[in-house]
Coordinates of C-alpha atoms and ligand atoms in Angstrom, one line a residue:
X1 CA 91.5 67.8 111.7
X2 CA 93.6 65.5 113.9
X3 CA 91.9 65.2 117.2
X4 CA 95.2 64.8 119.1
X5 CA 96.8 67.8 117.5
X6 CA 97.4 71.1 119.4
X7 CA 97.4 73.3 116.3
X8 CA 94.3 71.6 114.8
X9 CA 92.6 72.5 118.1
X10 CA 93.8 76.1 118.0
X11 CA 92.7 76.4 114.3
X12 CA 89.2 75.0 115.3
X13 CA 89.0 77.5 118.2
X14 CA 88.9 74.8 120.8
X15 CA 92.1 76.1 122.5
X16 CA 92.6 79.9 122.8
X17 CA 95.5 81.7 121.2
X18 CA 96.5 85.3 120.5
X19 CA 95.5 85.2 116.9
X20 CA 96.8 88.0 114.6
X21 CA 95.6 86.6 111.3
X22 CA 92.9 84.3 110.1
X23 CA 91.6 83.6 106.6
X24 CA 89.9 80.6 105.0
X25 CA 93.1 78.5 105.0
X26 CA 95.7 80.0 107.3
X27 CA 95.9 81.3 110.8
X28 CA 98.7 83.1 112.7
X29 CA 99.1 83.5 116.4
X30 CA 101.7 84.6 118.9
X31 CA 104.0 81.9 120.2
X32 CA 103.3 81.1 123.9
X33 CA 107.0 81.1 124.7
X34 CA 108.5 83.8 122.5
X35 CA 112.1 83.7 121.5
X36 CA 112.2 87.2 120.1
X37 CA 110.2 90.5 120.6
X38 CA 108.1 89.3 117.6
X39 CA 107.4 85.6 117.5
X40 CA 104.4 84.5 115.5
X41 CA 103.5 81.1 114.2
X42 CA 101.9 80.9 110.8
X43 CA 99.8 77.7 110.5
X44 CA 97.6 76.2 107.8
X45 CA 94.3 75.1 109.2
X46 CA 94.6 71.8 107.4
X47 CA 96.8 69.2 109.1
X48 CA 100.2 68.4 107.5
X49 CA 103.0 67.1 109.7
X50 CA 105.8 69.0 108.1
X51 CA 106.6 71.7 105.6
X52 CA 107.8 69.1 103.2
X53 CA 104.6 67.2 103.5
X54 CA 102.6 70.3 102.9
X55 CA 104.8 71.3 100.0
X56 CA 104.2 68.0 98.3
X57 CA 100.5 67.7 99.1
X58 CA 99.4 71.3 98.5
X59 CA 101.9 73.7 96.9
X60 CA 99.3 76.4 96.7
X61 CA 98.7 76.3 100.5
X62 CA 102.5 76.4 101.0
X63 CA 102.6 79.7 99.0
X64 CA 99.7 81.0 101.1
X65 CA 101.6 80.3 104.3
X66 CA 104.7 82.1 103.1
X67 CA 102.6 85.0 101.9
X68 CA 100.9 85.3 105.3
X69 CA 104.4 85.2 107.0
X70 CA 105.3 88.2 105.0
X71 CA 102.1 90.0 105.8
X72 CA 102.6 89.3 109.5
X73 CA 106.1 90.6 109.3
X74 CA 104.8 93.8 107.7
X75 CA 102.0 94.2 110.2
X76 CA 104.4 93.7 113.1
X77 CA 106.8 96.3 111.7
X78 CA 109.8 94.0 111.1
X79 CA 109.6 93.7 107.3
X80 CA 112.1 96.6 106.8
X81 CA 114.5 95.7 109.7
X82 CA 114.6 92.0 108.7
X83 CA 113.3 88.9 110.2
X84 CA 113.6 85.1 110.1
X85 CA 111.2 82.4 109.0
X86 CA 111.8 78.9 110.3
X87 CA 110.1 75.6 109.9
X88 CA 111.7 73.1 112.3
X89 CA 111.4 69.7 110.8
X90 CA 111.9 66.5 112.8
X91 CA 113.6 65.6 116.0
X92 CA 117.1 66.9 115.3
X93 CA 115.7 70.3 114.5
X94 CA 113.5 70.4 117.6
X95 CA 110.1 70.1 116.1
X96 CA 107.7 69.7 119.0
X97 CA 104.4 70.2 117.3
X98 CA 103.8 67.9 114.4
X99 CA 101.5 70.2 112.5
X100 CA 103.5 72.4 110.1
X101 CA 104.1 75.9 111.3
X102 CA 106.4 78.7 110.2
X103 CA 108.0 80.7 112.9
X104 CA 108.2 84.5 112.2
X105 CA 111.0 85.9 114.4
X106 CA 112.2 89.5 114.6
X107 CA 112.5 92.7 116.5
X108 CA 116.1 92.0 117.5
X109 CA 119.3 91.1 115.8
X110 CA 119.3 87.4 115.0
X111 CA 122.5 85.5 115.0
X112 CA 123.7 83.1 112.4
X113 CA 124.2 80.1 112.4
X114 CA 121.2 79.2 114.6
X115 CA 121.8 76.8 117.4
Ligands
LIG201 P1 108.5 73.7 117.2 O1 109.4 73.4 118.4 O2 109.3 74.3 116.0 O3 107.6 72.5 116.8 O4 107.6 74.9 117.6 C1 106.4 74.8 118.4 C2 106.1 76.1 119.0 O5 104.8 76.1 119.5 C3 107.1 76.5 120.2 O6 107.8 77.6 119.9 C4 106.1 76.6 121.4 O7 106.4 77.7 122.2 C5 104.8 76.9 120.6 N1 103.6 76.6 121.4 C6 103.3 75.5 122.1 N2 102.1 75.5 122.6 C7 101.5 76.7 122.2 C8 100.3 77.3 122.4 N3 99.3 76.7 123.1 N4 100.0 78.5 121.9 C9 101.0 79.2 121.2 N5 102.2 78.6 120.9 C10 102.5 77.4 121.4
LIG202 ZN1 97.0 69.4 113.2

């Protein structure tokens, strides 16, 4: 737990969120500023700054995060239509919360390439 970290605080229950999944290592909650009809963030409760850091430190956890992303997509009804998973990493990609999170975006047609 990083005391200055927003997503550590949400994982600890200190800051409320619209949580759609919680297990012993991973939570998922709706983005407060959704960019698509479905926009859920999948977040490990352990603090890792980036997806790369998590992938190096804890490959099993990385797999769990991706599995939950798929479960969320199914539960939200976008698994068949298609959806996007995104892990913005670093300043040039617009990462604003430095606790790894996978965006699950869907419910509309998503253009490619992204902005
Ligand atoms: P990123 O810019 O990739 O780091 O994504 C951070 C995301 O966290 C943004 O899409 C924000 O809208 C979202 N966000 C920020 N604060 C909250 C919050 N309190 N609850 C839910 N989502 C949040
Ligand atoms: Zn954190």
